[in-house]
Amino acid sequence: MSLTPVFVSDKDQEAAQVNLLHVEEKKSEPMTLDENTSKNWVDKIVSKLRINNSTIRACLSECLATFILLLIGNGSVAQFVLSRGTLGSPLSIQISWGFAVTLAVYFSNGLSGGHINPAISLAMFALGKINWRQLVGYTVAQFLGAFIASPLLYAVYWDAFNQFDGGIRQAFGPNGTAGIFATYPTEWLTVGGGVLDQVVATAVLAATVCAVTDPSNKVPKGVEPVLVGFMVLLIGMSLGFNCGFPLNPARDFSPRLFMSLAGWGSEVWMTANGVHWWWVPVVGPYIGGLVGVFLYKVIVAMHQ
């Protein structure tokens, strides 16, 4: 039995034609699913893990970014040292650190501003760019990220370490590997000279951060991490001879702490001559960061 009416009025015919047009339009449109059903399983998991607190999100980004920085930067040193100089060079290490900084800043720039360095975070706090909660959170996250990267890099190169030193971890000497994770001075550098080195180098870095983020300088948005990474490369190529341009308390202290726990012993806190060195790459950058932003503020920013 047919349900189609035998007689159809003109008005009904027009309505039917309109409905037909709507049906054809819907057929021509790409098929879409409901927002919830269109999500893949990764999106569904991520949506449940989303953190609403902006400070916590920023801290996590700083932790991940600093982790990336240390994994790539120290990885380039490991490749050079463990191959006894056959793979890589001082220049390749400098380039790797410069690009690592750029990449790490991109990782966290959208959430935290991409500090990846406790000295820079302190400098930004001094300028009023972040509050004290952010300062504490970012600093803890940076030290943590740097620490986590160290055992992972150690695991990646575990076999190479054993081949290099026969399984006996040494800080210094022909089979010394402490320089992979932390920075040490040349044998003639005094502690005072090391502090000055780090104050000057980190001041240059901090002033650069101010310059590339200063709206008056009209740096294209998104280019800032490239310029900061380029400056780290230049610092490494010009001011890295004395003690390896640490510039970053987390970059130096956390891996040093890891080494002291992983078999290198207490030697990692000192120089080959037995001088306590560990505090120089920590205190120096903190002072340098403050000096750098102060000089930029007084000499440049306040006159614009």
mmCIF file of C-alpha atoms in Angstrom:
data_model
loop_
_atom_site.group_PDB
_atom_site.id
_atom_site.type_symbol
_atom_site.label_atom_id
_atom_site.label_comp_id
_atom_site.label_asym_id
_atom_site.label_seq_id
_atom_site.Cartn_x
_atom_site.Cartn_y
_atom_site.Cartn_z
ATOM 1 C CA MET A 1 0.000 0.000 0.000
ATOM 2 C CA SER A 2 1.513 3.326 -1.084
ATOM 3 C CA LEU A 3 1.670 6.245 1.362
ATOM 4 C CA THR A 4 2.229 8.823 -1.420
ATOM 5 C CA PRO A 5 -0.817 11.108 -1.829
ATOM 6 C CA VAL A 6 -2.516 10.983 -5.225
ATOM 7 C CA PHE A 7 -3.399 14.679 -5.333
ATOM 8 C CA VAL A 8 -0.907 17.321 -4.245
ATOM 9 C CA SER A 9 -1.632 21.027 -4.073
ATOM 10 C CA ASP A 10 0.681 23.704 -5.539
ATOM 11 C CA LYS A 11 1.621 24.841 -2.050
ATOM 12 C CA ASP A 12 2.525 21.298 -1.089
ATOM 13 C CA GLN A 13 4.621 20.933 -4.240
ATOM 14 C CA GLU A 14 6.629 24.095 -3.377
ATOM 15 C CA ALA A 15 7.200 22.846 0.155
ATOM 16 C CA ALA A 16 8.367 19.502 -1.183
ATOM 17 C CA GLN A 17 10.820 21.204 -3.545
ATOM 18 C CA VAL A 18 12.249 23.285 -0.668
ATOM 19 C CA ASN A 19 12.679 20.158 1.445
ATOM 20 C CA LEU A 20 14.393 18.436 -1.467
ATOM 21 C CA LEU A 21 16.827 21.323 -1.812
ATOM 22 C CA HIS A 22 17.670 21.090 1.890
ATOM 23 C CA VAL A 23 18.303 17.373 1.556
ATOM 24 C CA GLU A 24 20.588 17.929 -1.432
ATOM 25 C CA GLU A 25 22.509 20.633 0.419
ATOM 26 C CA LYS A 26 23.043 18.321 3.373
ATOM 27 C CA LYS A 27 24.278 15.574 1.048
ATOM 28 C CA SER A 28 26.765 17.957 -0.539
ATOM 29 C CA GLU A 29 28.171 19.016 2.840
ATOM 30 C CA PRO A 30 31.039 16.925 4.284
ATOM 31 C CA MET A 31 29.887 14.516 6.920
ATOM 32 C CA THR A 32 30.701 15.637 10.447
ATOM 33 C CA LEU A 33 30.332 13.788 13.690
ATOM 34 C CA ASP A 34 29.388 15.112 17.054
ATOM 35 C CA GLU A 35 32.256 16.934 18.765
ATOM 36 C CA ASN A 36 32.621 14.256 21.422
ATOM 37 C CA THR A 37 32.519 11.333 18.961
ATOM 38 C CA SER A 38 34.907 13.048 16.531
ATOM 39 C CA LYS A 39 37.716 13.140 19.092
ATOM 40 C CA ASN A 40 40.307 10.439 18.755
ATOM 41 C CA TRP A 41 41.368 8.511 21.823
ATOM 42 C CA VAL A 42 44.377 10.773 22.418
ATOM 43 C CA ASP A 43 42.159 13.860 22.514
ATOM 44 C CA LYS A 44 39.772 12.142 24.904
ATOM 45 C CA ILE A 45 42.579 11.272 27.323
ATOM 46 C CA VAL A 46 44.131 14.717 27.090
ATOM 47 C CA SER A 47 40.786 16.431 27.705
ATOM 48 C CA LYS A 48 40.427 14.505 30.969
ATOM 49 C CA LEU A 49 43.957 15.427 32.045
ATOM 50 C CA ARG A 50 43.636 19.142 31.338
ATOM 51 C CA ILE A 51 44.786 21.310 34.254
ATOM 52 C CA ASN A 52 42.779 24.452 34.891
ATOM 53 C CA ASN A 53 45.299 26.236 37.109
ATOM 54 C CA SER A 54 47.356 28.472 34.807
ATOM 55 C CA THR A 55 50.376 28.585 37.135
ATOM 56 C CA ILE A 56 50.598 24.796 37.299
ATOM 57 C CA ARG A 57 50.306 24.577 33.511
ATOM 58 C CA ALA A 58 53.103 27.102 33.143
ATOM 59 C CA CYS A 59 55.296 25.209 35.620
ATOM 60 C CA LEU A 60 54.808 21.962 33.730
ATOM 61 C CA SER A 61 55.810 23.674 30.499
ATOM 62 C CA GLU A 62 58.960 25.024 32.171
ATOM 63 C CA CYS A 63 59.803 21.537 33.439
ATOM 64 C CA LEU A 64 59.380 19.975 29.995
ATOM 65 C CA ALA A 65 61.245 22.784 28.234
ATOM 66 C CA THR A 66 64.220 22.599 30.602
ATOM 67 C CA PHE A 67 64.211 18.819 30.191
ATOM 68 C CA ILE A 68 64.469 19.260 26.401
ATOM 69 C CA LEU A 69 67.235 21.842 26.847
ATOM 70 C CA LEU A 70 69.385 19.528 28.969
ATOM 71 C CA LEU A 71 68.729 16.396 26.946
ATOM 72 C CA ILE A 72 69.872 17.999 23.695
ATOM 73 C CA GLY A 73 72.594 20.226 25.116
ATOM 74 C CA ASN A 74 74.293 17.649 27.317
ATOM 75 C CA GLY A 75 73.621 15.017 24.676
ATOM 76 C CA SER A 76 75.892 16.893 22.288
ATOM 77 C CA VAL A 77 78.609 16.941 24.956
ATOM 78 C CA ALA A 78 78.159 13.220 25.625
ATOM 79 C CA GLN A 79 78.553 12.402 21.958
ATOM 80 C CA PHE A 80 81.783 14.383 21.757
ATOM 81 C CA VAL A 81 83.332 13.076 24.984
ATOM 82 C CA LEU A 82 82.326 9.416 24.705
ATOM 83 C CA SER A 83 83.576 9.234 21.124
ATOM 84 C CA ARG A 84 86.854 10.774 22.313
ATOM 85 C CA GLY A 85 86.396 13.679 19.960
ATOM 86 C CA THR A 86 85.698 11.703 16.802
ATOM 87 C CA LEU A 87 82.024 12.738 16.692
ATOM 88 C CA GLY A 88 81.344 16.413 17.192
ATOM 89 C CA SER A 89 83.512 19.345 18.200
ATOM 90 C CA PRO A 90 83.389 22.350 20.543
ATOM 91 C CA LEU A 91 81.590 24.208 17.759
ATOM 92 C CA SER A 92 78.970 21.479 17.385
ATOM 93 C CA ILE A 93 78.361 21.665 21.142
ATOM 94 C CA GLN A 94 77.916 25.428 20.989
ATOM 95 C CA ILE A 95 75.513 25.144 18.067
ATOM 96 C CA SER A 96 73.560 22.376 19.800
ATOM 97 C CA TRP A 97 73.111 24.466 22.939
ATOM 98 C CA GLY A 98 71.989 27.459 20.893
ATOM 99 C CA PHE A 99 69.376 25.471 18.995
ATOM 100 C CA ALA A 100 68.365 23.638 22.172
ATOM 101 C CA VAL A 101 67.595 26.974 23.832
ATOM 102 C CA THR A 102 65.494 28.057 20.844
ATOM 103 C CA LEU A 103 63.533 24.814 20.810
ATOM 104 C CA ALA A 104 63.046 24.795 24.580
ATOM 105 C CA VAL A 105 61.733 28.365 24.596
ATOM 106 C CA TYR A 106 59.211 27.445 21.896
ATOM 107 C CA PHE A 107 58.035 24.564 24.083
ATOM 108 C CA SER A 108 57.072 26.830 26.979
ATOM 109 C CA ASN A 109 56.741 30.322 25.521
ATOM 110 C CA GLY A 110 52.975 30.170 25.146
ATOM 111 C CA LEU A 111 52.331 29.242 28.782
ATOM 112 C CA SER A 112 55.155 30.703 30.863
ATOM 113 C CA GLY A 113 57.137 32.983 28.602
ATOM 114 C CA GLY A 114 59.863 30.404 28.039
ATOM 115 C CA HIS A 115 62.298 31.191 30.835
ATOM 116 C CA ILE A 116 63.978 27.724 31.102
ATOM 117 C CA ASN A 117 66.464 29.332 33.486
ATOM 118 C CA PRO A 118 66.040 30.243 37.183
ATOM 119 C CA ALA A 119 68.277 33.280 36.696
ATOM 120 C CA ILE A 120 65.978 34.611 33.971
ATOM 121 C CA SER A 121 62.922 33.896 36.117
ATOM 122 C CA LEU A 122 64.446 35.880 38.978
ATOM 123 C CA ALA A 123 65.228 38.726 36.591
ATOM 124 C CA MET A 124 61.653 38.727 35.291
ATOM 125 C CA PHE A 125 60.401 38.773 38.879
ATOM 126 C CA ALA A 126 62.587 41.807 39.566
ATOM 127 C CA LEU A 127 60.974 43.528 36.588
ATOM 128 C CA GLY A 128 57.492 42.667 37.847
ATOM 129 C CA LYS A 129 56.761 40.348 34.934
ATOM 130 C CA ILE A 130 55.881 37.416 37.213
ATOM 131 C CA ASN A 131 54.760 37.128 40.835
ATOM 132 C CA TRP A 132 56.532 35.308 43.656
ATOM 133 C CA ARG A 133 54.368 32.174 43.288
ATOM 134 C CA GLN A 134 55.366 31.902 39.655
ATOM 135 C CA LEU A 135 59.000 32.530 40.554
ATOM 136 C CA VAL A 136 59.033 29.676 43.055
ATOM 137 C CA GLY A 137 57.043 27.359 40.791
ATOM 138 C CA TYR A 138 59.117 28.029 37.692
ATOM 139 C CA THR A 139 62.378 27.627 39.597
ATOM 140 C CA VAL A 140 61.394 24.273 41.084
ATOM 141 C CA ALA A 141 60.142 23.094 37.690
ATOM 142 C CA GLN A 142 63.369 24.106 35.962
ATOM 143 C CA PHE A 143 65.601 22.339 38.471
ATOM 144 C CA LEU A 144 63.357 19.271 38.271
ATOM 145 C CA GLY A 145 63.322 19.185 34.481
ATOM 146 C CA ALA A 146 67.104 19.454 34.375
ATOM 147 C CA PHE A 147 67.426 16.626 36.897
ATOM 148 C CA ILE A 148 65.038 14.293 35.047
ATOM 149 C CA ALA A 149 66.927 14.755 31.791
ATOM 150 C CA SER A 150 70.178 13.577 33.375
ATOM 151 C CA PRO A 151 69.349 9.917 34.188
ATOM 152 C CA LEU A 152 67.551 9.580 30.862
ATOM 153 C CA LEU A 153 70.616 10.762 28.952
ATOM 154 C CA TYR A 154 72.741 8.484 31.128
ATOM 155 C CA ALA A 155 70.510 5.539 30.231
ATOM 156 C CA VAL A 156 70.641 6.339 26.521
ATOM 157 C CA TYR A 157 74.444 6.341 26.593
ATOM 158 C CA TRP A 158 74.832 3.615 29.237
ATOM 159 C CA ASP A 159 76.708 1.224 26.955
ATOM 160 C CA ALA A 160 78.899 4.032 25.648
ATOM 161 C CA PHE A 161 79.798 5.056 29.208
ATOM 162 C CA ASN A 162 80.806 1.499 30.059
ATOM 163 C CA GLN A 163 82.884 1.190 26.913
ATOM 164 C CA PHE A 164 84.545 4.528 27.650
ATOM 165 C CA ASP A 165 85.548 4.022 31.293
ATOM 166 C CA GLY A 166 85.165 0.294 31.832
ATOM 167 C CA GLY A 167 82.236 0.827 34.194
ATOM 168 C CA ILE A 168 84.229 2.905 36.699
ATOM 169 C CA ARG A 169 82.796 6.396 36.816
ATOM 170 C CA GLN A 170 85.403 9.122 37.132
ATOM 171 C CA ALA A 171 84.962 12.863 37.292
ATOM 172 C CA PHE A 172 88.342 13.860 35.864
ATOM 173 C CA GLY A 173 91.304 12.352 34.048
ATOM 174 C CA PRO A 174 91.548 10.569 30.687
ATOM 175 C CA ASN A 175 88.321 8.683 31.392
ATOM 176 C CA GLY A 176 86.566 11.507 33.218
ATOM 177 C CA THR A 177 82.972 12.118 32.233
ATOM 178 C CA ALA A 178 81.737 14.697 34.752
ATOM 179 C CA GLY A 179 82.050 17.387 32.080
ATOM 180 C CA ILE A 180 79.226 15.753 30.154
ATOM 181 C CA PHE A 181 76.690 16.806 32.750
ATOM 182 C CA ALA A 182 78.146 19.875 34.450
ATOM 183 C CA THR A 183 80.620 22.650 33.720
ATOM 184 C CA TYR A 184 84.129 22.963 35.126
ATOM 185 C CA PRO A 185 86.762 25.694 34.884
ATOM 186 C CA THR A 186 90.059 25.620 33.080
ATOM 187 C CA GLU A 187 92.924 24.801 35.430
ATOM 188 C CA TRP A 188 94.135 28.396 35.619
ATOM 189 C CA LEU A 189 90.760 30.051 36.299
ATOM 190 C CA THR A 190 90.291 31.374 39.828
ATOM 191 C CA VAL A 191 86.966 31.268 41.649
ATOM 192 C CA GLY A 192 86.727 35.049 41.424
ATOM 193 C CA GLY A 193 87.417 34.891 37.705
ATOM 194 C CA GLY A 194 84.695 32.274 37.327
ATOM 195 C CA VAL A 195 82.134 34.392 39.145
ATOM 196 C CA LEU A 196 82.984 37.402 36.980
ATOM 197 C CA ASP A 197 82.754 35.248 33.865
ATOM 198 C CA GLN A 198 79.248 34.093 34.765
ATOM 199 C CA VAL A 199 78.025 37.519 35.855
ATOM 200 C CA VAL A 200 79.110 39.066 32.553
ATOM 201 C CA ALA A 201 77.879 36.248 30.303
ATOM 202 C CA THR A 202 74.496 35.918 32.010
ATOM 203 C CA ALA A 203 74.054 39.698 32.066
ATOM 204 C CA VAL A 204 74.469 39.700 28.295
ATOM 205 C CA LEU A 205 71.879 36.926 28.004
ATOM 206 C CA ALA A 206 69.374 38.652 30.297
ATOM 207 C CA ALA A 207 69.787 41.981 28.488
ATOM 208 C CA THR A 208 69.179 40.177 25.205
ATOM 209 C CA VAL A 209 65.956 38.701 26.556
ATOM 210 C CA CYS A 210 64.833 42.217 27.497
ATOM 211 C CA ALA A 211 65.780 43.574 24.082
ATOM 212 C CA VAL A 212 63.968 40.962 22.001
ATOM 213 C CA THR A 213 60.822 41.128 24.150
ATOM 214 C CA ASP A 214 60.727 44.948 24.318
ATOM 215 C CA PRO A 215 57.691 46.117 22.279
ATOM 216 C CA SER A 216 59.602 49.267 21.319
ATOM 217 C CA ASN A 217 62.076 47.174 19.326
ATOM 218 C CA LYS A 218 59.257 45.664 17.245
ATOM 219 C CA VAL A 219 60.748 42.192 17.016
ATOM 220 C CA PRO A 220 58.350 40.014 14.947
ATOM 221 C CA LYS A 221 56.244 37.807 17.175
ATOM 222 C CA GLY A 222 57.532 34.251 17.272
ATOM 223 C CA VAL A 223 61.101 35.169 16.348
ATOM 224 C CA GLU A 224 62.203 35.897 19.915
ATOM 225 C CA PRO A 225 63.264 32.294 20.753
ATOM 226 C CA VAL A 226 65.477 32.206 17.658
ATOM 227 C CA LEU A 227 67.266 35.394 18.683
ATOM 228 C CA VAL A 228 67.758 34.225 22.274
ATOM 229 C CA GLY A 229 69.152 30.898 21.053
ATOM 230 C CA PHE A 230 71.438 32.761 18.660
ATOM 231 C CA MET A 231 72.769 34.854 21.540
ATOM 232 C CA VAL A 232 73.514 31.693 23.555
ATOM 233 C CA LEU A 233 75.442 30.414 20.551
ATOM 234 C CA LEU A 234 77.415 33.663 20.378
ATOM 235 C CA ILE A 235 78.124 33.575 24.107
ATOM 236 C CA GLY A 236 79.393 30.021 23.776
ATOM 237 C CA MET A 237 81.643 31.000 20.883
ATOM 238 C CA SER A 238 83.034 34.113 22.575
ATOM 239 C CA LEU A 239 82.735 33.679 26.353
ATOM 240 C CA GLY A 240 82.772 29.908 26.741
ATOM 241 C CA PHE A 241 86.498 29.302 27.091
ATOM 242 C CA ASN A 242 86.863 29.858 30.830
ATOM 243 C CA CYS A 243 84.232 27.483 32.194
ATOM 244 C CA GLY A 244 81.882 26.333 29.457
ATOM 245 C CA PHE A 245 79.176 29.058 29.602
ATOM 246 C CA PRO A 246 76.722 27.450 32.085
ATOM 247 C CA LEU A 247 74.546 30.617 32.321
ATOM 248 C CA ASN A 248 71.843 28.647 34.089
ATOM 249 C CA PRO A 249 71.782 27.413 37.710
ATOM 250 C CA ALA A 250 69.412 24.537 36.898
ATOM 251 C CA ARG A 251 71.458 23.463 33.892
ATOM 252 C CA ASP A 252 74.505 22.980 36.132
ATOM 253 C CA PHE A 253 73.319 22.094 39.644
ATOM 254 C CA SER A 254 70.729 19.413 38.853
ATOM 255 C CA PRO A 255 72.981 17.230 36.665
ATOM 256 C CA ARG A 256 75.766 17.653 39.213
ATOM 257 C CA LEU A 257 73.414 16.383 41.909
ATOM 258 C CA PHE A 258 72.510 13.425 39.719
ATOM 259 C CA MET A 259 76.167 12.520 39.221
ATOM 260 C CA SER A 260 76.832 12.599 42.952
ATOM 261 C CA LEU A 261 74.047 10.044 43.398
ATOM 262 C CA ALA A 262 74.864 7.888 40.381
ATOM 263 C CA GLY A 263 78.403 6.793 41.158
ATOM 264 C CA TRP A 264 80.709 9.707 40.454
ATOM 265 C CA GLY A 265 80.988 10.613 44.143
ATOM 266 C CA SER A 266 81.697 13.924 45.806
ATOM 267 C CA GLU A 267 84.359 14.882 43.267
ATOM 268 C CA VAL A 268 81.692 16.356 41.016
ATOM 269 C CA TRP A 269 81.198 19.297 43.401
ATOM 270 C CA MET A 270 84.827 20.360 43.085
ATOM 271 C CA THR A 271 87.412 21.125 40.451
ATOM 272 C CA ALA A 272 90.206 18.734 39.584
ATOM 273 C CA ASN A 273 92.326 20.686 42.070
ATOM 274 C CA GLY A 274 89.857 20.132 44.900
ATOM 275 C CA VAL A 275 88.363 23.636 44.921
ATOM 276 C CA HIS A 276 84.624 23.797 45.620
ATOM 277 C CA TRP A 277 83.249 25.057 42.334
ATOM 278 C CA TRP A 278 79.587 24.009 42.289
ATOM 279 C CA TRP A 279 78.244 27.312 43.649
ATOM 280 C CA VAL A 280 79.914 29.487 40.988
ATOM 281 C CA PRO A 281 77.584 28.440 38.100
ATOM 282 C CA VAL A 282 74.658 28.953 40.483
ATOM 283 C CA VAL A 283 75.385 32.287 42.146
ATOM 284 C CA GLY A 284 77.083 33.908 39.149
ATOM 285 C CA PRO A 285 74.103 33.577 36.777
ATOM 286 C CA TYR A 286 71.661 34.813 39.424
ATOM 287 C CA ILE A 287 73.719 37.982 39.891
ATOM 288 C CA GLY A 288 74.302 38.354 36.165
ATOM 289 C CA GLY A 289 70.617 38.088 35.344
ATOM 290 C CA LEU A 290 69.769 40.931 37.702
ATOM 291 C CA VAL A 291 72.652 43.048 36.410
ATOM 292 C CA GLY A 292 71.591 42.500 32.814
ATOM 293 C CA VAL A 293 67.963 43.563 33.225
ATOM 294 C CA PHE A 294 68.980 46.530 35.376
ATOM 295 C CA LEU A 295 71.410 47.819 32.766
ATOM 296 C CA TYR A 296 68.884 47.400 29.957
ATOM 297 C CA LYS A 297 66.229 49.154 31.984
ATOM 298 C CA VAL A 298 68.476 52.098 32.914
ATOM 299 C CA ILE A 299 70.364 52.522 29.648
ATOM 300 C CA VAL A 300 67.688 51.644 27.072
ATOM 301 C CA ALA A 301 64.128 51.069 28.274
ATOM 302 C CA MET A 302 63.666 54.165 30.420
ATOM 303 C CA HIS A 303 64.739 56.445 27.571
ATOM 304 C CA GLN A 304 62.338 55.118 24.944
#
